[in-house]
Short mmCIF file of C-alpha atoms in Angstrom, two decimals:
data_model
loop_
_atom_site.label_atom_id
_atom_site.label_comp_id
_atom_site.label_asym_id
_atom_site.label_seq_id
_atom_site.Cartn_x
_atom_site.Cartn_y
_atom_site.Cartn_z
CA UNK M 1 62.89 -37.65 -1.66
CA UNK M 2 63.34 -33.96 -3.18
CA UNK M 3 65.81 -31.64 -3.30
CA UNK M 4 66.02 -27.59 -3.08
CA UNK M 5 69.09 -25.75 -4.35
CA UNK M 6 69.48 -22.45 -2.39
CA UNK M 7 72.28 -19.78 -2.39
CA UNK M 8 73.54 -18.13 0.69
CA UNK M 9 76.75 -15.93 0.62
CA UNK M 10 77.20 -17.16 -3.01
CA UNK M 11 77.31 -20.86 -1.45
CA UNK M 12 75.31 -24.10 -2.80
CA UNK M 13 73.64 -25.36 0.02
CA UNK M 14 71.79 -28.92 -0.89
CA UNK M 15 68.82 -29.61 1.32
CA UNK M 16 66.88 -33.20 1.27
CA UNK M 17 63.41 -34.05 3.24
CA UNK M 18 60.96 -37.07 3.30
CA UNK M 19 57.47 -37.00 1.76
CA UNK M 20 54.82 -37.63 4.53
CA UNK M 21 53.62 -41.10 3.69
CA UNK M 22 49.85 -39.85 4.09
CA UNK M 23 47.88 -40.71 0.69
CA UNK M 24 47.53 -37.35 -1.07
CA UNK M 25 44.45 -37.93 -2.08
CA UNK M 26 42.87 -38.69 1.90
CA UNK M 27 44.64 -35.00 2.33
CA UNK M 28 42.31 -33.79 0.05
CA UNK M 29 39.14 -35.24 0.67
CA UNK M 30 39.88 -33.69 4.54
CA UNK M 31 40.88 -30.46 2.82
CA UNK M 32 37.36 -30.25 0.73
CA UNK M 33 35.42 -31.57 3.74
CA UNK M 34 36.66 -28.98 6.08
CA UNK M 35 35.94 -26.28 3.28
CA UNK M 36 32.45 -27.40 2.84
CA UNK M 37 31.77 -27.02 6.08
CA UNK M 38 33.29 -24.05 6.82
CA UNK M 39 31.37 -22.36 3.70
CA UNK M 40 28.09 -23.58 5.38
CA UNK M 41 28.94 -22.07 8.66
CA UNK M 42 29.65 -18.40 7.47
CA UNK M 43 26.27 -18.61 5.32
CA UNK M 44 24.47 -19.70 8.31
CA UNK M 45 26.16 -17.70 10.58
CA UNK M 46 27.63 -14.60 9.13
CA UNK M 47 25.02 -13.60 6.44
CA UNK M 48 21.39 -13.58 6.42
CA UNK M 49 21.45 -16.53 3.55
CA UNK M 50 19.35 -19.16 4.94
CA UNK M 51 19.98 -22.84 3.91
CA UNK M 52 17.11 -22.72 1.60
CA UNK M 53 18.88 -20.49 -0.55
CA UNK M 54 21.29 -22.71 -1.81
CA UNK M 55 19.16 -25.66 -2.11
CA UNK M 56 17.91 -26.21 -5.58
CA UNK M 57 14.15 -26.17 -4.61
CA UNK M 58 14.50 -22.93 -2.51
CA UNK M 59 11.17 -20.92 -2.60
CA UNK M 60 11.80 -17.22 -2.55
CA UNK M 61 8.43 -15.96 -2.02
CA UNK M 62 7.64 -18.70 1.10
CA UNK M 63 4.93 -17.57 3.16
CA UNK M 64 3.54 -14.85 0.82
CA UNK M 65 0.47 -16.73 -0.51
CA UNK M 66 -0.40 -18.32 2.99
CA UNK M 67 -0.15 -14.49 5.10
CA UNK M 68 -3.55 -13.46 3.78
CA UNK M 69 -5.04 -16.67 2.67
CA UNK M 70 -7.92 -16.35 5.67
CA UNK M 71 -8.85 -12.93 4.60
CA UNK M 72 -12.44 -12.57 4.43
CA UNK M 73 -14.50 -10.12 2.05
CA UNK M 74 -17.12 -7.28 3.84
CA UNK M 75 -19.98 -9.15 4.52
CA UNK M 76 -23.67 -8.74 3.57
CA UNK M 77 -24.11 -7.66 7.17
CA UNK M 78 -21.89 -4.91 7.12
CA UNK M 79 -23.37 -3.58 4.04
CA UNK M 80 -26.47 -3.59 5.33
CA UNK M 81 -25.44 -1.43 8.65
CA UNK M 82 -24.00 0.99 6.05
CA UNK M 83 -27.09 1.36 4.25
CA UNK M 84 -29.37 1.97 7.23
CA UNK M 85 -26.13 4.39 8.85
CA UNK M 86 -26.74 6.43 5.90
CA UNK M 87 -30.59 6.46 5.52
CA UNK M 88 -30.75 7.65 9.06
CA UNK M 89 -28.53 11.11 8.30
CA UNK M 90 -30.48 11.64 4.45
CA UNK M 91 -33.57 11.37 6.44
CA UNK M 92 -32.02 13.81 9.83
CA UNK M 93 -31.03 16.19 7.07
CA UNK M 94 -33.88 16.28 5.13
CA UNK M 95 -32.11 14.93 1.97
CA UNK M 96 -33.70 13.17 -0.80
CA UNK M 97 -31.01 11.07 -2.06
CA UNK M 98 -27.62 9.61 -2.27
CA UNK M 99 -26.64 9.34 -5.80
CA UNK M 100 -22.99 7.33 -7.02
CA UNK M 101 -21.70 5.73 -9.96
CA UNK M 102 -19.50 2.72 -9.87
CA UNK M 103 -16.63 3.68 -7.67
CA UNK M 104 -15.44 4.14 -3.92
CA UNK M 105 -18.15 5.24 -2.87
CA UNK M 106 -20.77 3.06 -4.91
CA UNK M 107 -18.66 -0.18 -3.58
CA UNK M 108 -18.82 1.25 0.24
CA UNK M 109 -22.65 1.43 0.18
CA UNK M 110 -23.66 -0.91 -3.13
CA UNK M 111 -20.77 -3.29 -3.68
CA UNK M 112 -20.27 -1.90 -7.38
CA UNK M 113 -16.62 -1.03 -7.81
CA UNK M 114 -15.45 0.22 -10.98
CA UNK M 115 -13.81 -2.90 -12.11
CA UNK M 116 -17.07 -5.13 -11.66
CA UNK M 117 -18.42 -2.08 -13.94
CA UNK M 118 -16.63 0.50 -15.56
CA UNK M 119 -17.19 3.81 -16.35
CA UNK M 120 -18.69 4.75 -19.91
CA UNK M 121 -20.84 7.78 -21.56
CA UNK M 122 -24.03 5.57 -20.39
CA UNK M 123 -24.32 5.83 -16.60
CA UNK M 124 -24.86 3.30 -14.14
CA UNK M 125 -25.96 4.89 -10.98
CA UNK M 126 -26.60 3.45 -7.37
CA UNK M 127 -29.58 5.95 -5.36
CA UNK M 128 -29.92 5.33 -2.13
CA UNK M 129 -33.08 7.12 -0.74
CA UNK M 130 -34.76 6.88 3.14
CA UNK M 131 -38.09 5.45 3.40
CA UNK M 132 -40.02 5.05 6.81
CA UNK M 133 -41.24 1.25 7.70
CA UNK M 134 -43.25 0.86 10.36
CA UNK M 135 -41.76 3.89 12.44
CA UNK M 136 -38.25 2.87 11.23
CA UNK M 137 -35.99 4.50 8.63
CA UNK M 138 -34.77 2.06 5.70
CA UNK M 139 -32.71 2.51 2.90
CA UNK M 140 -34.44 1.87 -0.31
CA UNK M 141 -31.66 0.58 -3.16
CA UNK M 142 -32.48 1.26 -6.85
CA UNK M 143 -29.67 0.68 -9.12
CA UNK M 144 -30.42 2.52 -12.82
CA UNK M 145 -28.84 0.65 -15.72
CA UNK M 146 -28.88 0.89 -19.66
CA UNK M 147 -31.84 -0.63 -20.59
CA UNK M 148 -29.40 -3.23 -23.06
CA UNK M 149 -27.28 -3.89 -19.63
CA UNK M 150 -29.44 -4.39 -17.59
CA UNK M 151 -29.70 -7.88 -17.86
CA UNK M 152 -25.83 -8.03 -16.22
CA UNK M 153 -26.60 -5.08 -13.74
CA UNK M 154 -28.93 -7.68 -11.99
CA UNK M 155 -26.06 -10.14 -12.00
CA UNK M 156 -24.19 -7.17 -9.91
CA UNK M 157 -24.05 -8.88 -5.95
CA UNK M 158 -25.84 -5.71 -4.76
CA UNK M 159 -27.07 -6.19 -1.14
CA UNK M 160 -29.63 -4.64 0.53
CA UNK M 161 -33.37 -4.88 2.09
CA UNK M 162 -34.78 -3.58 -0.78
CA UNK M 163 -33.41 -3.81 -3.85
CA UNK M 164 -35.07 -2.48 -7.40
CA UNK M 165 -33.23 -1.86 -11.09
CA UNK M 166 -34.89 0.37 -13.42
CA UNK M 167 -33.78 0.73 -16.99
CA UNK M 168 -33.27 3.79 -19.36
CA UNK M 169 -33.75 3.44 -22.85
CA UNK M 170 -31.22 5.08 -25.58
CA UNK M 171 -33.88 7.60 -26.46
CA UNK M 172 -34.61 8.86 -22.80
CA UNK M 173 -32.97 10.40 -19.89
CA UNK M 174 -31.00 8.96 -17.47
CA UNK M 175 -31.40 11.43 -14.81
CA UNK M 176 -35.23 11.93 -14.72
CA UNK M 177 -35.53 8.24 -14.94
CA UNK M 178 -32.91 7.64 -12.16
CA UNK M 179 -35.71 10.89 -9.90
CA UNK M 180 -38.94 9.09 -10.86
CA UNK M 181 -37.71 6.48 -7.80
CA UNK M 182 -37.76 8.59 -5.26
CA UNK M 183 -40.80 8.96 -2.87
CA UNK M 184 -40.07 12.43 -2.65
CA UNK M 185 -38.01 14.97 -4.28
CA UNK M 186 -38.21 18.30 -1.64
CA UNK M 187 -34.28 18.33 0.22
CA UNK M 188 -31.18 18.43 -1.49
CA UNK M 189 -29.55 15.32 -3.42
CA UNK M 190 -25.88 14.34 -2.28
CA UNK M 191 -23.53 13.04 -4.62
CA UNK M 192 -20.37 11.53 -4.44
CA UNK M 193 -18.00 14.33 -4.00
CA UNK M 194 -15.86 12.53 -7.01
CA UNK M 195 -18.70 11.71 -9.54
CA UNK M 196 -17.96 13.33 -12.96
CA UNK M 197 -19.84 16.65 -13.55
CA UNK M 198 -21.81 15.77 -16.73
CA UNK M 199 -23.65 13.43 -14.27
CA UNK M 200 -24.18 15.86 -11.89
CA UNK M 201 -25.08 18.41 -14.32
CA UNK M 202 -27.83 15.95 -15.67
CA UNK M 203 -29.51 15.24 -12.10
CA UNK M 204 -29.60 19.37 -11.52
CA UNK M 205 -31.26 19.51 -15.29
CA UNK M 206 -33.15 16.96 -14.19
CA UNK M 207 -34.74 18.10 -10.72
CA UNK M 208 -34.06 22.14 -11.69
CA UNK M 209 -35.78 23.03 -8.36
CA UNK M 210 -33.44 21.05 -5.96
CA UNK M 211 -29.95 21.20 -5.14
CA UNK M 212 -27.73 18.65 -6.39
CA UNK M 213 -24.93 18.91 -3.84
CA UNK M 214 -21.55 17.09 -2.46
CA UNK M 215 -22.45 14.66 0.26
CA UNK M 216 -21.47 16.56 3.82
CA UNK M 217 -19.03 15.70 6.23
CA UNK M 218 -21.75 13.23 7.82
CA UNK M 219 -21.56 10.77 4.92
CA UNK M 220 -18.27 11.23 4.35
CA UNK M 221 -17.23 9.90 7.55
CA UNK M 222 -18.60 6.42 7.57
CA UNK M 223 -16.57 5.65 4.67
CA UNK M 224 -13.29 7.25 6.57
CA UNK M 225 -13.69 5.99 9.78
CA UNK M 226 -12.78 1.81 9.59
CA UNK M 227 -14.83 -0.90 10.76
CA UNK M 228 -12.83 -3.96 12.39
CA UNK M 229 -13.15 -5.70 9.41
CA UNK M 230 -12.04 -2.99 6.94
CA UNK M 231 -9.22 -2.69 9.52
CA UNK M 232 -8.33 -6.29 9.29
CA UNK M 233 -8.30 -6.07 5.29
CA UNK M 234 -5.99 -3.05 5.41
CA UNK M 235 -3.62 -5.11 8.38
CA UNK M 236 -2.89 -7.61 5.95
CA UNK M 237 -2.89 -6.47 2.50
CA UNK M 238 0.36 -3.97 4.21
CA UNK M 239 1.62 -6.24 6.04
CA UNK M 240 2.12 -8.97 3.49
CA UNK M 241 3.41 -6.04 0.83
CA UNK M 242 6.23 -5.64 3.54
CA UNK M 243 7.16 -9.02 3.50
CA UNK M 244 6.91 -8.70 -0.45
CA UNK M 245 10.05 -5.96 -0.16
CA UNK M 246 11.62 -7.97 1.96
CA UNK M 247 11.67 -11.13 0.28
CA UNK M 248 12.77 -8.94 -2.62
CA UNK M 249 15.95 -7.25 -1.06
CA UNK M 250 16.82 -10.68 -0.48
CA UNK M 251 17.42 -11.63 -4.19
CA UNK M 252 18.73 -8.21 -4.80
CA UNK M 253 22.39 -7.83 -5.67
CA UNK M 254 24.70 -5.11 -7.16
CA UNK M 255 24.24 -4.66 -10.71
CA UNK M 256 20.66 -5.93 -11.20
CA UNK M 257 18.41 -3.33 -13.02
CA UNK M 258 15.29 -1.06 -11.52
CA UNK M 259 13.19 -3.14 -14.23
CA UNK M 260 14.42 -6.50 -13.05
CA UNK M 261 13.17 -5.45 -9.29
CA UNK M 262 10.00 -4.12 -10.43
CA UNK M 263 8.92 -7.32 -12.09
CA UNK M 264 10.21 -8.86 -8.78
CA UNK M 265 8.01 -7.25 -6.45
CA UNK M 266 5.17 -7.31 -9.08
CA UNK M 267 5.13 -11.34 -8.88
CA UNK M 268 5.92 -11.40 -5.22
CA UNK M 269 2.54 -9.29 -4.76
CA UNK M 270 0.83 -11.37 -7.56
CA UNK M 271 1.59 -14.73 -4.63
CA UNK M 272 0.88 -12.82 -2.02
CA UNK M 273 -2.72 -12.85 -3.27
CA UNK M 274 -3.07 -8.63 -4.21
CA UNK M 275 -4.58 -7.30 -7.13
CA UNK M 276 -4.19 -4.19 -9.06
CA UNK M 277 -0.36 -3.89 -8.36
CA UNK M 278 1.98 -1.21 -8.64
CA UNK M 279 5.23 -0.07 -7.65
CA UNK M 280 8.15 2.09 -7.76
CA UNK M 281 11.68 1.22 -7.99
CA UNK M 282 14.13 3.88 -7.81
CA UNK M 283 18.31 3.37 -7.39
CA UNK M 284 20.22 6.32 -6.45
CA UNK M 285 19.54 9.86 -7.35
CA UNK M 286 16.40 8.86 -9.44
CA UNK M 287 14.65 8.23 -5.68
CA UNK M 288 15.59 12.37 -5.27
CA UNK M 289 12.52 12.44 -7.97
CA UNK M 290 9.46 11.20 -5.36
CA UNK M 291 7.41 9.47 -8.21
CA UNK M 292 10.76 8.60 -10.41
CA UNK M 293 12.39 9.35 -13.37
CA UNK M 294 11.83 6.53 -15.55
CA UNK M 295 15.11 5.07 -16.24
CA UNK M 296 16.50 1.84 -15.92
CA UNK M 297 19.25 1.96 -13.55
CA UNK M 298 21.76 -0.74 -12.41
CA UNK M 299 22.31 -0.38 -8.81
CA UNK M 300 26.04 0.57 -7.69
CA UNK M 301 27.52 -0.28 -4.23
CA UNK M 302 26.94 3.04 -3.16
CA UNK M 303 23.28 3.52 -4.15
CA UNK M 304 20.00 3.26 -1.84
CA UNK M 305 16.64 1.72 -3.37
CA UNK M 306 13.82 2.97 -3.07
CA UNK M 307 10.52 0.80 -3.30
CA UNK M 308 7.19 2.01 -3.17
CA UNK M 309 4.55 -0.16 -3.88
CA UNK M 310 1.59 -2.17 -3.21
CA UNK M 311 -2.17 -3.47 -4.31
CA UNK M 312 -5.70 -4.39 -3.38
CA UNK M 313 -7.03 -7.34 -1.19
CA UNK M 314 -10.67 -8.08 -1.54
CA UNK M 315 -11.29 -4.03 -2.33
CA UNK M 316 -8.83 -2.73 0.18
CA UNK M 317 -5.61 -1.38 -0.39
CA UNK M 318 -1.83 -1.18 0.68
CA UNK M 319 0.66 1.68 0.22
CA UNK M 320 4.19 1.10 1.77
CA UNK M 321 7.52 2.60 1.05
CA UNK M 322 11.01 1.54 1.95
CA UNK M 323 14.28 2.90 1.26
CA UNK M 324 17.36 -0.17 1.86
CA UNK M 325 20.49 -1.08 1.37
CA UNK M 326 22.16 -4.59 0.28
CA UNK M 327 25.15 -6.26 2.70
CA UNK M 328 27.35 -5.32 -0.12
CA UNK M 329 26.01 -1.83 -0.36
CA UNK M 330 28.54 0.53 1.08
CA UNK M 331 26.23 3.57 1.32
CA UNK M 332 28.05 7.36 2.06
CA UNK M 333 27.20 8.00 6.01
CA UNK M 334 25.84 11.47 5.10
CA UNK M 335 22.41 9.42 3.21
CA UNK M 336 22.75 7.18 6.25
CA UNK M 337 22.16 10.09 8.71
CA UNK M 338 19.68 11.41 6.65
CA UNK M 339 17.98 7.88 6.72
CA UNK M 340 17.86 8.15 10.44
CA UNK M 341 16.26 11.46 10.22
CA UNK M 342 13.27 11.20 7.70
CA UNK M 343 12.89 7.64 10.23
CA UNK M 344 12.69 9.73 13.35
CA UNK M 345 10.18 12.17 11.04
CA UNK M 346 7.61 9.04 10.74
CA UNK M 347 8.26 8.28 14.30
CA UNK M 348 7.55 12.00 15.91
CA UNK M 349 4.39 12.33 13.61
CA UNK M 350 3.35 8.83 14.83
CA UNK M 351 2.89 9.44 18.10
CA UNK M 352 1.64 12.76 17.37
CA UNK M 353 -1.35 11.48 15.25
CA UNK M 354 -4.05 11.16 18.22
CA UNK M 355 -7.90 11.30 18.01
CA UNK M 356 -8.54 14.90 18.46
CA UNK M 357 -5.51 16.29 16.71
CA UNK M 358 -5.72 18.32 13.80
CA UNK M 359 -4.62 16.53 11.11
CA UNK M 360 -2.48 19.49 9.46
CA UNK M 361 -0.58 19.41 13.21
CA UNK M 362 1.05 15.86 12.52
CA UNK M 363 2.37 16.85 9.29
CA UNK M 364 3.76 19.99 11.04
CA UNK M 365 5.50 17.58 13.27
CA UNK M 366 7.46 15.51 10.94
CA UNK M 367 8.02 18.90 8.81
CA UNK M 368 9.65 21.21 11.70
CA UNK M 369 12.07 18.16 12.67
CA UNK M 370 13.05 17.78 9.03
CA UNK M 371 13.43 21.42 8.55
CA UNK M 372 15.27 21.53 12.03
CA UNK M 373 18.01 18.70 10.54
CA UNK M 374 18.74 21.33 7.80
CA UNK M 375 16.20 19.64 5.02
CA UNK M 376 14.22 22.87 4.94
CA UNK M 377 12.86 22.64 0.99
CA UNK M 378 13.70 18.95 0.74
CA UNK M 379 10.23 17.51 2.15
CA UNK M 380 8.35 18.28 -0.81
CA UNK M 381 5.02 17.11 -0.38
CA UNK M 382 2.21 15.99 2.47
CA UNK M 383 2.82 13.42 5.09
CA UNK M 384 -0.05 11.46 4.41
CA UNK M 385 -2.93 10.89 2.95
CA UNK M 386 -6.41 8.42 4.11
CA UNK M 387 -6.59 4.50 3.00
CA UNK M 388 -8.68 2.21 2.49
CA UNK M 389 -11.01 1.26 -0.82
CA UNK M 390 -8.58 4.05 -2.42
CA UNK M 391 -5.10 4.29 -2.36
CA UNK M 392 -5.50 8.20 -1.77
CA UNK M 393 -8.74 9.43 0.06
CA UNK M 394 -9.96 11.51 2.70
CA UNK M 395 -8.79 12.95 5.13
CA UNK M 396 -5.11 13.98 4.21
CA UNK M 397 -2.17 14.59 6.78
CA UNK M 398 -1.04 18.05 5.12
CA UNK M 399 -0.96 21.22 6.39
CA UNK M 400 -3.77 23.74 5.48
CA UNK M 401 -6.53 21.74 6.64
CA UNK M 402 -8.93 21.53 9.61
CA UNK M 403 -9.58 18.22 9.57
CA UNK M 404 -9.77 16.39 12.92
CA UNK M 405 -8.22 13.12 13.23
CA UNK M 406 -11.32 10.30 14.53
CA UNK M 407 -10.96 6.89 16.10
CA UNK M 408 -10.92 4.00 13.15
CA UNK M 409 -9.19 6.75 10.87
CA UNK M 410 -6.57 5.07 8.43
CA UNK M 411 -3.26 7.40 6.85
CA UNK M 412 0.02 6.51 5.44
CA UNK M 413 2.52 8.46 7.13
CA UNK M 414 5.11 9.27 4.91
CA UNK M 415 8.05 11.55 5.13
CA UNK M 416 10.88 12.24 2.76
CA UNK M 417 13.85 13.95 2.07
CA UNK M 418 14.98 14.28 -1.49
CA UNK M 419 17.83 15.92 -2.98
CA UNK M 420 17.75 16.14 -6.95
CA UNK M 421 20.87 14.74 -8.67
CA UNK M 422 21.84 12.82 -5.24
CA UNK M 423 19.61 11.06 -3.07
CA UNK M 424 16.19 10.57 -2.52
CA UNK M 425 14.42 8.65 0.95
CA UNK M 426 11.09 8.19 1.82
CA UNK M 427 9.69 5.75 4.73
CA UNK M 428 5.81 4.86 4.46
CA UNK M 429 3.83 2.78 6.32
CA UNK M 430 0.28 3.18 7.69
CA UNK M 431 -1.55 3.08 10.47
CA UNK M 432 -4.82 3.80 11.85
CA UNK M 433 -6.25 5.50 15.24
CA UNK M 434 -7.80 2.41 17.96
CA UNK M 435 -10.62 3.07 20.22
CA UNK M 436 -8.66 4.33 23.08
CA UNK M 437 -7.86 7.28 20.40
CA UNK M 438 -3.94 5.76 19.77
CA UNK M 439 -2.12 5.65 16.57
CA UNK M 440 -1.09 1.64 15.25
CA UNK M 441 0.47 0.88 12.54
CA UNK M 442 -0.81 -1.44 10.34
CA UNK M 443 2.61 -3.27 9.83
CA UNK M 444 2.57 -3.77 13.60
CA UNK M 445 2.38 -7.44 13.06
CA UNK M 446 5.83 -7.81 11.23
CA UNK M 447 7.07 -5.51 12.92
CA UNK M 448 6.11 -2.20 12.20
CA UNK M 449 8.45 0.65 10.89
CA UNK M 450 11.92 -0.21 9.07
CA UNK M 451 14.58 -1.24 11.64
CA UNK M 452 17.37 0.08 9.83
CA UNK M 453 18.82 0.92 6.40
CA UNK M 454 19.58 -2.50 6.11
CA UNK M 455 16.61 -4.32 7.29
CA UNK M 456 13.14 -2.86 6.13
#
């Protein structure tokens, strides 16, 4: 029994009740059952926490290391068909040689990237001449190494019909060594239009009476234009760096630093199987800088991120950028609406990018709807540039150019909007041009662009 004293009008009114005779302690192991469940039905069902994510051996980067894990490397095959495509236009032109040194280009034709050799005062170099075998054209492969390397250059997986190594001692030169190969020395040599110039300089010394040249737009385009399986590298190695952000944003939550989500996504990528990672991570008004400013931010509840990042699978390479949002996040709707507008920038140029088109048109496209929003000044640079064994490489959506966009092409398309001391957005993702001539992105698989500020 209890009792209440209460006053009304200045009069003592006694009031007496029972006490239920229900245990208190059953009422409260009903009351904690019914809150238990109730907290697991708004995570399930009114946030995007799965049950995992409570459960002490939740996995936050399931699925990354599986996505790419039947990935295979170019094949002998394909190096081989690269080789002869490339004989056949040195020998239509009349040219004497393709000359590279470990790089892009050297890995394309040779398999020598610059991490299985890298770049000193000594030159490796990779010459690819045409020879003619009964009636056919071959590519002859001579690979010129330091005479003390060259043990290790033959360890290089170089493939190829024909495959020599010569050496150069300390006391002689490289270039005339690297000319004595050739069956003939009368057309012009083509180099890699990125090979450093005291290498160039030496093969001009070398062969005074020949032209030591860039390699024309005829070369250049078998690198740009995919094969299926460079196009299946590419798929994958963006695709899975999506589904790195994602998992990210996931453990993201107000307060954390720009440093704590870059070594995030860097071991999300490291599971995911990519090499040579990078990445951006920008809160706020530091994304208004495109590359960054190189603080250390804490994200606030009002504050976009901005993640660009990605890295190499088996040679080939991903570039994607995303600008997001947390639940919490309560973002100002003027960066919203400009969110919508760089996305409908990267969707305009999209369907603009079509074999035939001039490259410099699709940048035009996303630029005159960007300028047309009132962002005129606040797209500051290209819309895209080629991918594939580089991160950048020809050909380059950007206007100025007279580039023409080719089936098995491969560009980021990129637009932006930045605002110094406010905001800064960028969406990236790639995509390349089919046979029927069609733009596809490469993130088509997980579903292509960002869906919204809050899912990317």
């Amino acid at each position: 029994m209890g009792k209440v004293d209460t006053s009304v009008s200045g009069k003592e009114i006694t009031q007496t009740f029972v006490t239920p005779k229900v245990t208190r302690s059953r009422e409260w192991r009903l009351f904690f059952s019914l809150a238990i469940c109730a907290t697991i039905f708004y995570l399930q069902f009114f946030t995007d926490i799965s049950p995992e994510s409570y459960s002490v051996d939740y996995d936050p980067w399931a699925g990354l290391a599986s996505h790419c894990a039947d990935a295979q490397r170019i094949n002998g095959s394909e190096f081989l068909q690269r080789q002869e495509n490339l004989a056949k236009i040195l020998y239509d032109n009349g040219a004497s040689a393709y000359v590279v040194e470990p790089g892009a280009n050297a890995q394309y034709f040779g398999n020598i990237s610059e991490a299985s050799w890298h770049l000193s005062e000594r030159p490796l170099l990779l010459v690819i001449f045409p020879t003619l075998k009964e009636a056919s054209i071959v590519a002859k492969i001579t690979v010129v190494t330091p005479a003390f390397e060259e043990t290790r250059a033959r360890l290089l997986p170089v493939p190829g019909i024909d495959v020599s190594y010569i050496s150069w001692a300390e006391d002689e030169d490289p270039y005339t060594v690297a000319l004595d190969v050739l069956s003939t020395l009368e057309g012009p040599i083509y180099v890699d239009g990125m090979m450093r110039y005291f290498i160039v300089d030496g093969l001009q010394k070398a062969a005074p009476g020949v032209r030591v040249m860039s390699a024309p737009p005829e070369v250049t385009q078998l690198r740009a234009r995919k094969s299926p399986a460079e196009l299946d590298l590419l798929r994958c190695a963006n695709e899975v760096t999506v589904l790195c952000i994602r998992a990210v944003q996931a453990q993201m939550y107000i307060g954390i630093r720009e440093s704590q989500v870059l070594a995030m996504v860097d071991e999300s990528l490291a599971v995911a199987g990519l090499t040579e990672r990078w990445a951006l991570v920008l809160f706020g008004e530091n994304a208004a800088l495109p590359h960054g400013s190189g603080s250390d931010r804490v994200l606030g509840k009002a504050d976009l991120i901005l993640i660009d990042t990605g890295g190499v699978l088996f040679e080939y390479n991903s570039d994607v950028t995303r600008t997001f949002m947390l639940h919490d996040s309560s973002i100002p709707l003027e960066h919203t609406t400009i969110w919508y507008d760089v996305h409908t920038a990267q969707t305009l140029a999209h369907v603009a990018a079509r074999e035939g088109v001039n490259t410099s048109a699709v940048d035009k496209v996303a630029r005159d709807w960007l300028d047309g929003r009132g962002y005129h000044g606040y797209f500051t640079h290209r819309l895209g540039h080629g991918i594939g064994l580089e991160d950048h490489e020809a050909p380059y959506l950007r206007g100025g150019t007279d580039d023409i966009i080719q089936t098995g092409n491969a560009f980021s398309n990129e637009p932006g909007v930045y605002i110094e001391g406010k905001v800064g957005i960028r969406l990236e993702d790639c995509f390349y041009i089919n046979e029927d001539g069609n733009p596809v992105f490469l993130t088509k698989g997980i579903g292509g662009q960002a869906r919204s500020p809050l899912y990317p």
